[in-house]
Coordinates of C-alpha atoms and ligand atoms in Angstrom, one line a residue:
X980 CA 136.4 206.8 -109.5
X981 CA 139.2 204.3 -109.6
X982 CA 139.8 204.8 -105.8
X983 CA 136.2 204.2 -105.2
X984 CA 136.2 201.0 -107.1
X985 CA 139.3 199.9 -105.2
X986 CA 137.6 200.7 -101.9
X987 CA 134.6 198.7 -103.0
X988 CA 136.8 195.7 -103.9
X989 CA 138.6 196.0 -100.5
X990 CA 135.3 196.1 -98.7
X991 CA 134.0 193.0 -100.5
X992 CA 137.3 191.2 -99.8
X993 CA 137.0 192.2 -96.1
X994 CA 133.6 190.7 -96.0
X995 CA 134.9 187.6 -97.7
X996 CA 137.6 187.0 -95.1
X997 CA 137.0 184.9 -92.1
X998 CA 133.4 184.1 -92.9
X999 CA 131.7 180.9 -91.8
X1000 CA 129.3 178.9 -93.8
X1001 CA 126.5 180.7 -92.1
X1002 CA 127.7 184.2 -93.0
X1003 CA 128.1 182.9 -96.6
X1004 CA 124.5 182.1 -96.7
X1005 CA 123.5 185.5 -95.5
X1006 CA 126.2 187.6 -97.0
X1007 CA 124.3 190.2 -99.0
X1008 CA 127.2 191.2 -101.2
X1009 CA 127.1 188.3 -103.6
X1010 CA 126.0 189.9 -106.8
X1011 CA 126.5 187.7 -109.9
X1012 CA 127.6 188.7 -112.4
X1013 CA 130.0 191.0 -110.6
X1014 CA 129.2 194.6 -111.3
X1015 CA 131.6 196.9 -113.2
X1016 CA 131.9 199.3 -110.2
X1017 CA 130.4 198.8 -106.8
X1018 CA 130.8 200.8 -103.6
X1019 CA 129.5 199.4 -100.3
X1020 CA 129.3 202.2 -97.8
X1021 CA 127.6 200.1 -95.1
X1022 CA 124.1 200.5 -93.6
X1023 CA 120.8 199.3 -94.9
X1024 CA 117.6 200.5 -96.5
X1025 CA 114.5 198.9 -95.1
X1026 CA 111.5 198.3 -97.4
X1027 CA 108.2 198.0 -95.6
X1028 CA 104.6 197.5 -96.8
X1029 CA 104.3 201.3 -97.0
X1030 CA 107.1 201.3 -99.6
X1031 CA 106.2 201.5 -103.3
X1032 CA 108.0 201.0 -106.6
X1033 CA 107.8 204.3 -108.4
X1034 CA 107.9 204.2 -112.2
X1035 CA 107.3 206.1 -115.4
X1036 CA 105.5 204.9 -118.5
X1037 CA 108.9 203.6 -119.8
X1038 CA 109.7 201.6 -116.7
X1039 CA 106.3 200.4 -115.6
X1040 CA 106.8 196.8 -116.9
X1041 CA 110.2 196.6 -115.1
X1042 CA 108.5 197.9 -111.9
X1043 CA 105.8 195.3 -112.2
X1044 CA 108.3 192.5 -112.8
X1045 CA 110.3 193.6 -109.7
X1046 CA 107.1 193.7 -107.6
X1047 CA 106.2 190.1 -108.7
X1048 CA 109.7 188.9 -108.0
X1049 CA 109.7 190.5 -104.5
X1050 CA 106.6 188.6 -103.7
X1051 CA 107.9 185.3 -105.1
X1052 CA 111.4 185.6 -103.6
X1053 CA 110.8 187.5 -100.4
X1054 CA 107.1 187.4 -99.7
X1055 CA 106.9 191.2 -99.7
X1056 CA 104.1 192.9 -101.6
X1057 CA 104.8 196.5 -102.9
X1058 CA 102.5 198.7 -104.9
X1059 CA 103.7 199.9 -108.3
X1060 CA 102.7 203.5 -109.0
X1061 CA 103.6 206.5 -111.2
X1062 CA 106.5 208.6 -109.7
X1063 CA 104.3 211.7 -109.9
X1064 CA 101.5 210.1 -107.9
X1065 CA 103.6 210.1 -104.7
X1066 CA 105.1 213.4 -103.5
X1067 CA 107.5 211.8 -101.0
X1068 CA 109.8 209.3 -102.5
X1069 CA 111.3 208.3 -99.2
X1070 CA 111.0 204.6 -98.5
X1071 CA 110.6 203.8 -102.2
X1072 CA 112.4 202.1 -105.1
X1073 CA 112.5 204.6 -108.0
X1074 CA 113.0 203.2 -111.5
X1075 CA 113.6 205.8 -114.2
X1076 CA 115.3 206.4 -117.6
X1077 CA 118.0 209.0 -117.7
X1078 CA 119.8 210.3 -120.7
X1079 CA 122.6 211.4 -118.3
X1080 CA 123.5 207.7 -118.1
X1081 CA 123.9 207.1 -121.8
X1082 CA 127.6 206.2 -121.4
X1083 CA 126.4 203.0 -119.8
X1084 CA 125.0 201.8 -123.1
X1085 CA 121.9 199.9 -124.1
X1086 CA 122.0 197.4 -121.1
X1087 CA 123.9 199.4 -118.5
X1088 CA 122.4 200.9 -115.3
X1089 CA 123.3 203.0 -112.3
X1090 CA 121.9 202.0 -108.9
X1091 CA 122.1 203.8 -105.6
X1092 CA 120.6 202.3 -102.5
X1093 CA 120.6 205.0 -99.8
X1094 CA 119.5 204.9 -96.2
X1095 CA 115.9 205.9 -97.2
X1096 CA 115.4 204.9 -100.8
X1097 CA 116.8 203.1 -103.9
X1098 CA 117.1 204.8 -107.2
X1099 CA 117.8 203.0 -110.5
X1100 CA 118.6 204.9 -113.6
X1101 CA 119.5 203.7 -117.1
X1102 CA 119.5 205.1 -120.6
X1103 CA 117.1 202.3 -121.7
X1104 CA 114.6 200.0 -120.1
X1105 CA 116.9 196.9 -120.4
X1106 CA 119.3 198.7 -118.0
X1107 CA 116.4 199.3 -115.5
X1108 CA 115.5 195.6 -115.8
X1109 CA 119.1 194.6 -114.9
X1110 CA 119.1 197.1 -112.0
X1111 CA 116.0 195.2 -110.8
X1112 CA 117.9 191.9 -111.0
X1113 CA 120.7 193.4 -108.9
X1114 CA 118.2 194.7 -106.4
X1115 CA 116.8 191.2 -106.1
X1116 CA 120.3 189.8 -105.3
X1117 CA 121.1 192.3 -102.6
X1118 CA 119.0 191.1 -99.7
X1119 CA 120.0 187.9 -97.9
X1120 CA 118.8 184.7 -99.5
X1121 CA 115.0 184.3 -99.3
X1122 CA 113.1 182.9 -96.4
X1123 CA 109.7 181.3 -96.7
X1124 CA 106.6 183.1 -95.7
X1125 CA 105.1 186.6 -96.0
X1126 CA 107.2 189.5 -94.9
X1127 CA 106.4 192.9 -93.6
X1128 CA 109.9 194.3 -94.3
X1129 CA 113.1 193.6 -96.1
X1130 CA 116.5 195.1 -95.5
X1131 CA 118.6 195.9 -98.5
X1132 CA 122.3 196.8 -98.1
X1133 CA 123.3 200.2 -99.2
X1134 CA 125.3 200.2 -102.4
X1135 CA 126.4 202.5 -105.3
X1136 CA 126.7 200.6 -108.6
X1137 CA 127.6 201.6 -112.1
X1138 CA 127.3 198.5 -114.3
X1139 CA 127.3 197.5 -118.0
X1140 CA 128.0 194.3 -119.8
X1141 CA 131.3 193.5 -121.4
X1142 CA 129.7 191.6 -124.3
X1143 CA 126.3 192.1 -125.9
X1144 CA 125.7 188.4 -126.4
X1145 CA 125.3 186.1 -123.4
X1146 CA 123.3 183.0 -124.2
X1147 CA 122.1 179.5 -123.6
X1148 CA 121.2 176.9 -126.3
X1149 CA 118.6 174.3 -125.4
X1150 CA 118.4 171.1 -127.6
X1151 CA 114.6 170.7 -127.9
X1152 CA 115.2 168.9 -131.2
X1153 CA 116.4 165.7 -129.3
X1154 CA 114.2 166.1 -126.2
X1155 CA 111.0 168.1 -126.1
X1156 CA 111.0 170.7 -123.3
X1157 CA 107.6 171.5 -121.9
X1158 CA 106.5 175.2 -122.1
X1159 CA 107.0 175.6 -118.3
X1160 CA 110.6 174.4 -118.6
X1161 CA 111.4 176.8 -121.3
X1162 CA 109.9 179.7 -119.3
X1163 CA 111.8 178.6 -116.2
X1164 CA 115.1 178.7 -118.1
X1165 CA 114.3 182.1 -119.6
X1166 CA 113.7 183.3 -116.0
X1167 CA 117.0 181.9 -114.9
X1168 CA 118.8 183.4 -117.8
X1169 CA 117.4 186.8 -116.9
X1170 CA 118.3 186.4 -113.3
X1171 CA 121.9 186.3 -114.3
X1172 CA 121.6 189.1 -116.9
X1173 CA 121.8 186.8 -119.9
X1174 CA 120.0 187.8 -123.0
X1175 CA 120.0 185.2 -125.7
X1176 CA 118.0 181.9 -125.9
X1177 CA 119.2 179.8 -128.8
X1178 CA 116.3 177.4 -129.5
X1179 CA 117.6 174.3 -131.3
X1180 CA 114.3 173.1 -132.8
X1181 CA 115.1 170.4 -135.3
X1182 CA 117.3 167.2 -135.2
X1183 CA 117.7 163.8 -136.8
X1184 CA 115.1 162.5 -134.3
X1185 CA 112.7 165.4 -133.9
X1186 CA 111.2 168.4 -135.6
X1187 CA 109.6 170.6 -132.9
X1188 CA 108.2 173.6 -134.7
X1189 CA 104.8 173.3 -136.5
X1190 CA 105.2 174.5 -140.1
X1191 CA 101.8 175.3 -141.7
X1192 CA 103.0 174.4 -145.2
X1193 CA 104.5 171.1 -144.1
X1194 CA 102.2 169.7 -141.4
X1195 CA 103.7 166.1 -141.7
X1196 CA 106.9 167.3 -140.1
X1197 CA 105.4 167.4 -136.6
X1198 CA 103.2 164.3 -136.9
X1199 CA 105.8 162.2 -135.1
X1200 CA 105.4 164.5 -132.1
X1201 CA 102.0 163.2 -131.2
X1202 CA 102.1 160.3 -128.8
X1203 CA 99.5 158.0 -127.2
X1204 CA 101.9 156.8 -124.6
X1205 CA 104.1 158.5 -122.0
X1206 CA 107.9 158.4 -122.0
X1207 CA 107.8 154.9 -120.3
X1208 CA 105.6 153.7 -123.2
X1209 CA 102.5 153.4 -120.9
X1210 CA 99.2 154.4 -122.6
X1211 CA 98.1 157.9 -121.5
X1212 CA 95.2 158.1 -119.1
X1213 CA 91.8 158.3 -120.8
X1214 CA 93.2 157.5 -124.2
X1215 CA 94.7 161.0 -124.4
X1216 CA 97.5 162.1 -126.7
X1217 CA 100.6 164.1 -125.8
X1218 CA 101.9 166.7 -128.2
X1219 CA 105.6 167.2 -128.2
X1220 CA 106.1 170.1 -130.6
X1221 CA 105.4 173.8 -130.5
X1222 CA 102.6 175.5 -132.3
X1223 CA 103.0 179.1 -133.6
X1224 CA 100.7 180.2 -130.8
X1225 CA 103.0 178.6 -128.2
X1226 CA 106.1 180.1 -129.8
X1227 CA 104.5 183.5 -129.6
X1228 CA 103.8 182.9 -126.0
X1229 CA 107.5 182.0 -125.4
X1230 CA 108.6 185.1 -127.4
X1231 CA 106.4 187.4 -125.3
X1232 CA 107.7 185.8 -122.1
X1233 CA 111.3 186.2 -123.2
X1234 CA 110.7 189.8 -124.5
X1235 CA 109.5 190.8 -121.0
X1236 CA 112.7 189.5 -119.6
X1237 CA 115.0 191.1 -122.2
X1238 CA 115.9 187.8 -123.8
X1239 CA 116.1 187.5 -127.5
X1240 CA 115.0 184.1 -128.9
X1241 CA 117.0 182.8 -131.9
X1242 CA 115.5 179.8 -133.7
X1243 CA 117.7 177.1 -135.2
X1244 CA 116.6 174.9 -138.1
X1245 CA 119.4 172.4 -138.8
X1246 CA 120.7 171.8 -142.3
X1247 CA 122.1 170.2 -144.4
X1248 CA 122.8 167.4 -141.9
X1249 CA 121.1 166.5 -138.6
X1250 CA 117.8 166.3 -140.5
X1251 CA 116.7 162.7 -140.8
X1252 CA 113.2 163.3 -139.6
X1253 CA 112.5 166.0 -142.2
X1254 CA 114.1 164.0 -145.1
X1255 CA 112.3 160.8 -144.0
X1256 CA 109.0 162.6 -143.9
X1257 CA 109.2 164.2 -147.4
X1258 CA 111.7 161.9 -149.2
X1259 CA 110.5 162.7 -152.7
X1260 CA 111.1 166.4 -152.2
X1261 CA 114.2 166.3 -149.9
X1262 CA 116.1 163.0 -150.1
X1263 CA 119.0 162.1 -152.4
X1264 CA 118.3 159.5 -155.1
X1265 CA 119.9 156.2 -156.0
X1266 CA 121.4 155.8 -152.6
X1267 CA 119.4 153.2 -150.9
X1268 CA 121.4 150.0 -150.4
X1269 CA 124.6 151.6 -151.7
X1270 CA 125.7 153.1 -148.4
X1271 CA 126.5 151.3 -145.3
X1272 CA 123.3 151.8 -143.3
X1273 CA 120.6 152.9 -145.6
X1274 CA 119.6 155.4 -142.9
X1275 CA 122.6 157.5 -144.0
X1276 CA 120.3 158.6 -146.9
X1277 CA 118.3 160.5 -144.4
X1278 CA 121.2 162.3 -142.8
X1279 CA 121.4 165.0 -145.4
X1280 CA 119.1 167.1 -147.5
X1281 CA 119.6 166.6 -151.2
X1282 CA 121.5 169.6 -152.6
X1283 CA 120.7 168.7 -156.2
X1284 CA 116.9 169.0 -156.1
X1285 CA 115.4 172.5 -156.4
X1286 CA 112.5 171.2 -154.3
X1287 CA 114.9 171.2 -151.3
X1288 CA 115.4 174.9 -151.6
X1289 CA 111.6 175.4 -152.2
X1290 CA 111.2 173.6 -148.9
X1291 CA 113.5 176.1 -147.2
X1292 CA 111.8 179.0 -148.8
X1293 CA 108.6 177.8 -147.1
X1294 CA 110.1 176.8 -143.8
X1295 CA 112.4 179.8 -143.3
X1296 CA 109.6 182.1 -144.5
X1297 CA 107.3 180.9 -141.7
X1298 CA 110.2 180.9 -139.1
X1299 CA 111.2 184.4 -140.1
X1300 CA 107.7 185.7 -139.8
X1301 CA 107.3 184.2 -136.4
X1302 CA 110.6 185.2 -134.7
X1303 CA 111.5 188.9 -134.6
X1304 CA 115.2 188.3 -134.0
X1305 CA 117.5 189.5 -136.8
X1306 CA 119.2 186.1 -136.9
X1307 CA 118.1 182.6 -137.9
X1308 CA 120.5 179.8 -137.0
X1309 CA 120.8 177.2 -139.7
X1310 CA 123.1 174.7 -138.0
X1311 CA 125.5 173.7 -140.7
X1312 CA 127.6 171.4 -138.4
X1313 CA 128.9 167.9 -139.1
X1314 CA 127.4 167.3 -142.5
X1315 CA 127.8 163.6 -143.6
X1316 CA 128.1 164.0 -147.3
X1317 CA 128.4 160.4 -148.5
X1318 CA 124.9 160.5 -150.1
X1319 CA 125.9 163.6 -152.1
X1320 CA 128.8 161.6 -153.6
X1321 CA 126.5 159.1 -155.4
X1322 CA 123.2 161.0 -155.8
X1323 CA 122.9 161.8 -159.6
X1324 CA 121.0 165.0 -158.7
X1325 CA 123.8 166.2 -156.5
X1326 CA 126.4 165.2 -159.0
X1327 CA 124.5 167.1 -161.7
X1328 CA 124.4 170.2 -159.5
X1329 CA 128.2 170.0 -158.9
X1330 CA 128.7 169.9 -162.7
X1331 CA 126.2 172.6 -163.6
X1332 CA 127.5 175.0 -160.9
X1333 CA 131.1 174.2 -161.8
X1334 CA 131.9 173.0 -158.3
X1335 CA 134.9 170.8 -157.4
X1336 CA 133.3 168.2 -155.1
X1337 CA 130.8 167.8 -152.3
X1338 CA 132.7 170.4 -150.2
X1339 CA 131.9 172.9 -153.0
X1340 CA 128.3 171.6 -153.0
X1341 CA 128.2 172.3 -149.2
X1342 CA 129.3 175.9 -149.8
X1343 CA 126.8 176.3 -152.6
X1344 CA 124.0 175.0 -150.3
X1345 CA 124.8 177.3 -147.4
X1346 CA 125.2 180.4 -149.7
X1347 CA 121.9 179.7 -151.3
X1348 CA 120.2 179.5 -147.9
X1349 CA 121.9 182.7 -146.9
X1350 CA 120.2 184.4 -149.9
X1351 CA 116.8 182.9 -148.9
X1352 CA 117.2 184.4 -145.4
X1353 CA 118.4 187.8 -146.8
X1354 CA 115.1 188.0 -148.8
X1355 CA 113.3 187.6 -145.5
X1356 CA 115.4 190.3 -143.9
X1357 CA 117.4 187.9 -141.7
X1358 CA 121.0 187.3 -141.0
X1359 CA 122.4 183.8 -141.1
X1360 CA 123.8 182.4 -137.9
X1361 CA 125.6 179.1 -138.1
X1362 CA 128.1 176.7 -136.5
X1363 CA 131.7 177.4 -137.5
X1364 CA 131.5 174.9 -140.5
X1365 CA 129.4 177.5 -142.4
X1366 CA 132.3 179.9 -142.4
X1367 CA 134.0 177.8 -145.2
X1368 CA 131.2 178.7 -147.6
X1369 CA 132.5 182.3 -148.1
X1370 CA 129.4 184.0 -146.7
X1371 CA 128.5 187.7 -146.7
X1372 CA 129.9 189.9 -143.9
X1373 CA 126.4 189.8 -142.3
X1374 CA 126.8 186.1 -141.4
X1375 CA 127.5 185.3 -137.7
X1376 CA 129.7 182.3 -136.8
X1377 CA 129.4 180.2 -133.7
X1378 CA 132.8 178.8 -132.8
X1379 CA 132.7 175.4 -131.1
X1380 CA 136.1 173.6 -131.8
X1381 CA 137.9 176.0 -129.6
X1382 CA 138.1 179.7 -130.4
X1383 CA 140.4 179.4 -133.5
X1384 CA 137.5 179.3 -136.0
X1385 CA 136.0 182.3 -134.3
X1386 CA 139.2 184.2 -134.5
X1387 CA 139.6 183.5 -138.2
X1388 CA 136.0 184.5 -138.9
X1389 CA 136.3 187.7 -137.0
X1390 CA 139.5 188.6 -138.9
X1391 CA 137.5 188.2 -142.1
X1392 CA 135.0 190.6 -140.7
X1393 CA 132.2 188.3 -139.5
X1394 CA 130.5 188.6 -136.1
X1395 CA 131.3 185.7 -133.9
X1396 CA 129.8 184.0 -130.8
X1397 CA 132.2 181.9 -128.8
X1398 CA 131.0 178.4 -127.6
X1399 CA 134.1 176.3 -127.4
X1400 CA 133.2 172.8 -126.2
X1401 CA 136.2 172.8 -123.9
X1402 CA 134.6 175.5 -121.7
X1403 CA 131.0 176.1 -122.7
X1404 CA 129.4 172.7 -123.5
X1405 CA 127.1 172.1 -120.5
X1406 CA 126.4 168.5 -121.6
X1407 CA 130.0 167.6 -120.8
X1408 CA 130.8 165.9 -117.5
X1409 CA 132.1 168.1 -114.6
X1410 CA 135.2 165.9 -114.7
X1411 CA 136.0 167.3 -118.2
X1412 CA 134.6 170.8 -117.9
X1413 CA 134.6 171.9 -114.2
X1414 CA 132.9 175.1 -113.0
X1415 CA 136.3 176.6 -112.5
X1416 CA 137.2 175.8 -116.1
X1417 CA 134.0 177.4 -117.5
X1418 CA 134.8 180.4 -115.3
X1419 CA 138.3 180.7 -116.7
X1420 CA 137.0 181.0 -120.3
X1421 CA 138.2 184.2 -122.1
X1422 CA 136.1 184.9 -125.2
X1423 CA 138.5 187.5 -126.6
X1424 CA 141.4 185.7 -128.3
X1425 CA 144.7 187.2 -127.1
X1426 CA 145.9 187.8 -130.7
X1427 CA 142.7 189.5 -131.9
X1428 CA 143.6 192.7 -133.9
X1429 CA 142.1 195.7 -132.1
X1430 CA 140.0 196.8 -135.1
X1431 CA 138.3 193.3 -135.2
X1432 CA 137.5 193.0 -131.5
X1433 CA 134.0 194.3 -131.9
X1434 CA 133.2 191.2 -134.0
X1435 CA 133.4 189.0 -130.8
X1436 CA 129.8 189.4 -129.8
X1437 CA 130.1 187.2 -126.7
X1438 CA 129.6 183.8 -125.3
X1439 CA 126.9 181.1 -125.5
X1440 CA 126.5 177.8 -123.7
X1441 CA 125.0 174.8 -125.6
X1442 CA 123.2 172.1 -123.6
X1443 CA 123.1 169.2 -126.0
X1444 CA 120.9 166.2 -125.3
X1445 CA 122.5 163.4 -127.4
X1446 CA 124.9 162.4 -124.7
X1447 CA 121.9 161.9 -122.4
X1448 CA 119.7 159.8 -124.6
X1449 CA 119.6 157.0 -122.1
X1450 CA 117.9 159.0 -119.5
X1451 CA 116.0 161.4 -121.8
X1452 CA 115.2 158.8 -124.5
X1453 CA 114.4 161.7 -126.6
X1454 CA 111.2 162.3 -124.6
X1455 CA 111.0 164.0 -121.3
X1456 CA 110.8 161.6 -118.4
X1457 CA 110.8 162.1 -114.7
X1458 CA 114.2 163.2 -113.8
X1459 CA 115.1 164.8 -117.1
X1460 CA 114.7 168.3 -115.8
X1461 CA 116.7 167.5 -112.7
X1462 CA 119.5 166.2 -115.0
X1463 CA 119.4 169.3 -117.2
X1464 CA 119.5 171.5 -114.1
X1465 CA 122.5 169.6 -112.8
X1466 CA 124.4 170.0 -116.1
X1467 CA 123.5 173.6 -116.6
X1468 CA 124.0 174.9 -113.0
X1469 CA 126.2 176.4 -111.8
X1470 CA 128.3 176.4 -115.0
X1471 CA 125.9 178.7 -116.7
X1472 CA 126.3 181.2 -113.9
X1473 CA 130.1 181.1 -114.3
X1474 CA 129.6 181.9 -118.0
X1475 CA 127.1 184.7 -117.2
X1476 CA 129.9 186.4 -115.4
X1477 CA 132.4 185.7 -118.3
X1478 CA 130.0 187.5 -120.6
X1479 CA 129.1 190.4 -118.4
X1480 CA 131.9 191.4 -116.0
X1481 CA 135.1 193.3 -116.8
X1482 CA 138.0 190.9 -117.4
X1483 CA 140.1 192.5 -114.7
X1484 CA 137.5 191.9 -112.0
X1485 CA 137.2 188.2 -112.8
X1486 CA 138.6 186.2 -109.9
X1487 CA 137.8 182.6 -109.2
X1488 CA 138.1 182.8 -105.4
X1489 CA 135.9 185.8 -105.2
X1490 CA 133.4 184.2 -107.6
X1491 CA 133.4 181.0 -105.6
X1492 CA 132.5 182.9 -102.5
X1493 CA 129.6 184.7 -104.2
X1494 CA 128.4 181.5 -105.9
X1495 CA 128.4 179.7 -102.5
X1496 CA 125.9 182.3 -101.3
X1497 CA 123.7 181.6 -104.3
X1498 CA 123.2 178.0 -103.3
X1499 CA 120.2 179.0 -101.2
X1500 CA 118.7 181.2 -103.9
X1501 CA 119.0 178.4 -106.5
X1502 CA 117.4 176.0 -104.0
X1503 CA 114.5 178.4 -103.5
X1504 CA 114.0 178.4 -107.3
X1505 CA 114.0 174.6 -107.3
X1506 CA 117.2 174.5 -109.3
X1507 CA 118.8 171.1 -108.7
X1508 CA 122.4 172.3 -109.3
X1509 CA 125.7 170.4 -109.0
X1510 CA 127.1 171.1 -105.6
X1511 CA 130.6 171.5 -106.7
X1512 CA 132.9 170.5 -103.8
X1513 CA 135.3 173.3 -104.9
X1514 CA 132.5 175.8 -104.1
X1515 CA 130.3 174.2 -101.4
X1516 CA 132.8 171.8 -99.8
X1517 CA 132.3 168.1 -99.4
Ligands
ACM1074 C1 128.0 170.7 -132.5 O1 128.4 170.4 -131.3 N1 127.8 169.7 -133.4 C2 127.9 172.1 -132.9

């Protein structure tokens, strides 16, 4: 097997050598993320209109997905039918589950494209889905118009992800993303075998999820003007929050693409809108006029009032009922605790609970919320600050000041997702975080004890919107999506490979060659990516 892998690597390298820009664009061997094992024997399999996608009951939805994508990307329409309905499988793509492939794990797959057929096998449907993604990357980049045939290079692939968590965070708290935008990003995640969408739903300036029990939270999200403050035509209103029905629509869309959606409700900071909307219930007392900038009052939920925790019982209850993911992200980052220092209710709580100071109060807050989540059957997920609170081993920590906090949390037995701003923050300029820098990210700390390695779940890329307030102005405007695309791509693709491919196969020059060939594919999907001169030249 090792020899075969080496042969495959040599053949890929041979293709890479001496190619012109033109051959880059048409080079079929540009699979991203790079598969664990790939052989390229040469030759092609030609799909024609007589070809079909043959499925079983377990793989039908993957087959239908592949058929839709082949039409969209290559203009080729194939019928999807049960494998038993067609005697002769020659000329077909066969998608099936196989217990013999169980070593490849929950998301792994085996794919063989022979001269006369393609066969994808996996122990579970997610693997078949990823085999389909690979099939879609094998033909040359798409050409417009309807096709009667499509040639796919012959390959033998055995593939499985290195890490189970490969995600993107979108900051819809600061800037509302239309439903279509969200779906488009979910499609793009799936295309690069990523499987987590972290949905940042609340911020100081916005609360984007409708909560039945607290309807005022989303009242600010109804506008009579567009983002340029011009009245909407016909006196219409625009709604910039998500109803439970819309969230279910996104969840179903993501589920079909093997993407888990994890909601984030920020606390105790980054919460001005909620606190300002329900001050009696949620704001600290005796603070107005005593802190520089009275708005600071609104920057933190009062930790002294029981009504704050009643609020979270209600909100997290509805959120937990809506989202099937085992995790709810509760933020926890950058709390500004000045109000807690002078609020009599918070001070009384510190005394009653025998806490030392506001830091102790922060820990109390986070632990109490963890208990609320546990009652709903959910695990707490939070930015690294929450690790200070002394949480249960079920809590999952997102490391963002480098990987150190993640290493420490994993050593204590908590699961960890790595998102160091130095490599993973997509809102950073390319001058600070280049594509090559993102690609060089290694999620597993070198000094991680072997028995703790399983706690490093993987990598997630946050796309914050605060940096971009001038162009987003917290409301979507013409050009906002183009800017998000530009920040996200192609760095997200680099991080997709970091999360999926074996460490020993990661190679910047090889990646750069494959990424270059994806320019056409991204263009076809209307992704307005940053054309990194290190990849595409000047
Ligand atoms: C963060 O960037 N405040 C998690």
